[in-house]
XYZ file of C-alpha atoms in Angstrom:
168
model
C 53.847 -7.126 -22.687
C 51.104 -4.684 -23.684
C 49.412 -4.678 -27.056
C 48.326 -1.393 -28.618
C 45.682 -0.521 -31.171
C 44.608 2.868 -32.463
C 41.826 3.669 -34.895
C 40.989 7.136 -36.224
C 38.074 7.888 -38.509
C 36.875 11.186 -39.939
C 33.155 11.899 -39.879
C 30.966 14.685 -41.213
C 29.627 15.361 -37.734
C 30.464 18.446 -35.640
C 32.904 17.678 -32.819
C 30.560 19.344 -30.299
C 27.800 16.855 -31.150
C 30.177 13.915 -30.737
C 31.472 15.266 -27.435
C 27.904 15.748 -26.158
C 27.214 12.061 -26.835
C 30.443 11.010 -25.095
C 29.655 13.243 -22.101
C 26.376 11.358 -21.651
C 28.502 8.844 -19.721
C 25.637 6.695 -18.436
C 24.217 6.099 -21.902
C 26.928 4.442 -23.976
C 24.150 1.925 -24.664
C 22.646 4.467 -27.086
C 25.534 4.097 -29.535
C 27.577 1.003 -28.556
C 26.276 -1.974 -30.514
C 26.958 -4.542 -27.783
C 26.118 -2.602 -24.589
C 22.599 -3.210 -23.283
C 22.804 -0.877 -20.254
C 25.505 1.369 -18.785
C 24.518 2.629 -15.343
C 26.633 5.215 -13.524
C 28.369 4.005 -10.359
C 28.979 6.170 -7.283
C 26.944 9.132 -8.603
C 29.635 10.972 -10.606
C 28.264 11.501 -14.120
C 31.451 12.445 -16.065
C 35.031 13.556 -15.594
C 37.904 12.122 -13.535
C 36.746 9.389 -11.181
C 33.420 8.795 -12.964
C 32.570 5.090 -13.211
C 30.034 3.075 -15.138
C 29.220 -0.576 -15.583
C 28.767 -1.695 -19.177
C 26.372 -4.642 -19.267
C 26.607 -6.428 -22.608
C 23.871 -8.261 -24.499
C 25.806 -11.534 -24.058
C 25.466 -11.273 -20.252
C 29.047 -10.185 -19.547
C 30.063 -6.802 -18.153
C 33.012 -4.470 -17.501
C 33.607 -1.489 -15.240
C 35.075 1.683 -16.767
C 36.587 4.525 -14.739
C 37.776 7.836 -16.189
C 41.378 8.457 -15.109
C 42.236 11.378 -17.400
C 39.916 14.023 -18.815
C 40.389 17.032 -21.099
C 37.055 18.846 -21.545
C 35.857 18.739 -25.153
C 38.975 16.907 -26.343
C 39.711 13.531 -24.771
C 39.399 11.129 -21.886
C 41.060 7.893 -20.808
C 39.436 5.014 -18.958
C 40.816 2.044 -17.114
C 38.688 -1.039 -17.711
C 38.288 -3.729 -15.058
C 36.108 -6.617 -13.914
C 36.046 -8.139 -17.403
C 35.478 -11.763 -18.364
C 38.032 -11.655 -21.189
C 41.414 -13.246 -20.432
C 43.087 -9.883 -19.796
C 45.365 -8.696 -16.997
C 44.736 -5.034 -17.722
C 43.153 -2.683 -20.235
C 43.146 1.062 -20.765
C 41.374 2.987 -23.545
C 41.440 6.573 -24.714
C 38.952 8.500 -26.808
C 39.690 11.818 -28.465
C 37.754 14.156 -30.722
C 39.628 16.571 -32.976
C 37.854 19.413 -34.758
C 38.523 19.477 -38.502
C 36.026 22.218 -39.319
C 32.613 23.271 -38.012
C 30.930 20.216 -39.548
C 33.511 17.440 -39.262
C 35.893 15.822 -36.816
C 38.351 12.989 -36.348
C 37.476 10.521 -33.611
C 40.271 8.327 -32.261
C 40.037 5.376 -29.915
C 43.250 3.789 -28.707
C 43.663 0.809 -26.403
C 46.481 -0.801 -24.470
C 45.893 -4.252 -23.026
C 47.803 -7.176 -21.564
C 46.547 -10.707 -22.177
C 46.876 -13.275 -19.367
C 49.008 -16.356 -19.892
C 52.601 -15.219 -20.273
C 54.193 -15.877 -23.688
C 51.190 -17.903 -24.876
C 48.874 -15.056 -23.861
C 51.090 -12.558 -25.663
C 50.861 -14.677 -28.830
C 47.094 -15.012 -28.416
C 46.972 -11.220 -28.116
C 48.675 -10.802 -31.479
C 46.730 -13.500 -33.313
C 43.234 -13.145 -31.826
C 42.653 -10.303 -29.395
C 44.328 -7.420 -31.234
C 42.478 -7.976 -34.564
C 39.197 -8.480 -32.675
C 39.668 -5.243 -30.686
C 40.534 -3.300 -33.845
C 37.392 -4.572 -35.592
C 35.199 -3.749 -32.589
C 36.738 -0.267 -32.342
C 35.911 0.533 -35.981
C 32.304 -0.489 -35.333
C 32.211 1.605 -32.140
C 33.333 4.689 -34.036
C 30.625 4.181 -36.652
C 27.976 3.765 -33.954
C 29.169 6.837 -32.057
C 29.235 9.087 -35.118
C 25.914 7.727 -36.416
C 24.172 8.417 -33.111
C 25.760 11.884 -32.864
C 24.593 12.729 -36.397
C 21.067 11.294 -36.210
C 20.237 10.841 -32.497
C 18.962 7.377 -33.494
C 19.697 4.489 -31.145
C 22.201 1.938 -32.357
C 21.323 -0.692 -29.704
C 22.430 -4.208 -30.654
C 22.393 -3.600 -34.418
C 24.819 -1.400 -36.284
C 23.394 0.821 -39.009
C 23.726 -0.498 -42.552
C 26.337 1.025 -44.889
C 23.483 2.888 -46.614
C 22.238 4.328 -43.309
C 25.776 5.392 -42.399
C 26.294 7.028 -45.791
C 23.018 8.947 -45.617
C 23.751 10.105 -42.058
C 27.150 11.516 -42.971
C 26.318 13.018 -46.369
C 23.716 15.556 -45.272
């Protein structure tokens, strides 16, 4: 049985700036706090069929492939080759214009944990809260990088840095 999470946050960053960062498909490492490198696979840089490997600072990695794409609005990826105890994982990202200087960014995920009923329970108790926490951090890193062009790398900006970036 699949688990679902969805996190939406509003940021004082123009949607076009956020989308430009997302469209830089081979450089999620600029704003994702745990991705060290994210090389493009097979030469396609963005859009349906584009693939990248996300190599994490802890030595693990995943492969992400775009399976649905709406220019300037949203995309969905299927995630594979992960070391986590998952059977499957899919994630969507969308950017909704609020006004010329702000947007809502949503990341939603559906995943199935290996292990039958025990895996399902582990998904509720451990994996789902962990994924929700990571997703909130991802959104902060994405919006911070879009607003400031500063690299997030393996350290998230402090609450003060986030506040100053979004209250310009």
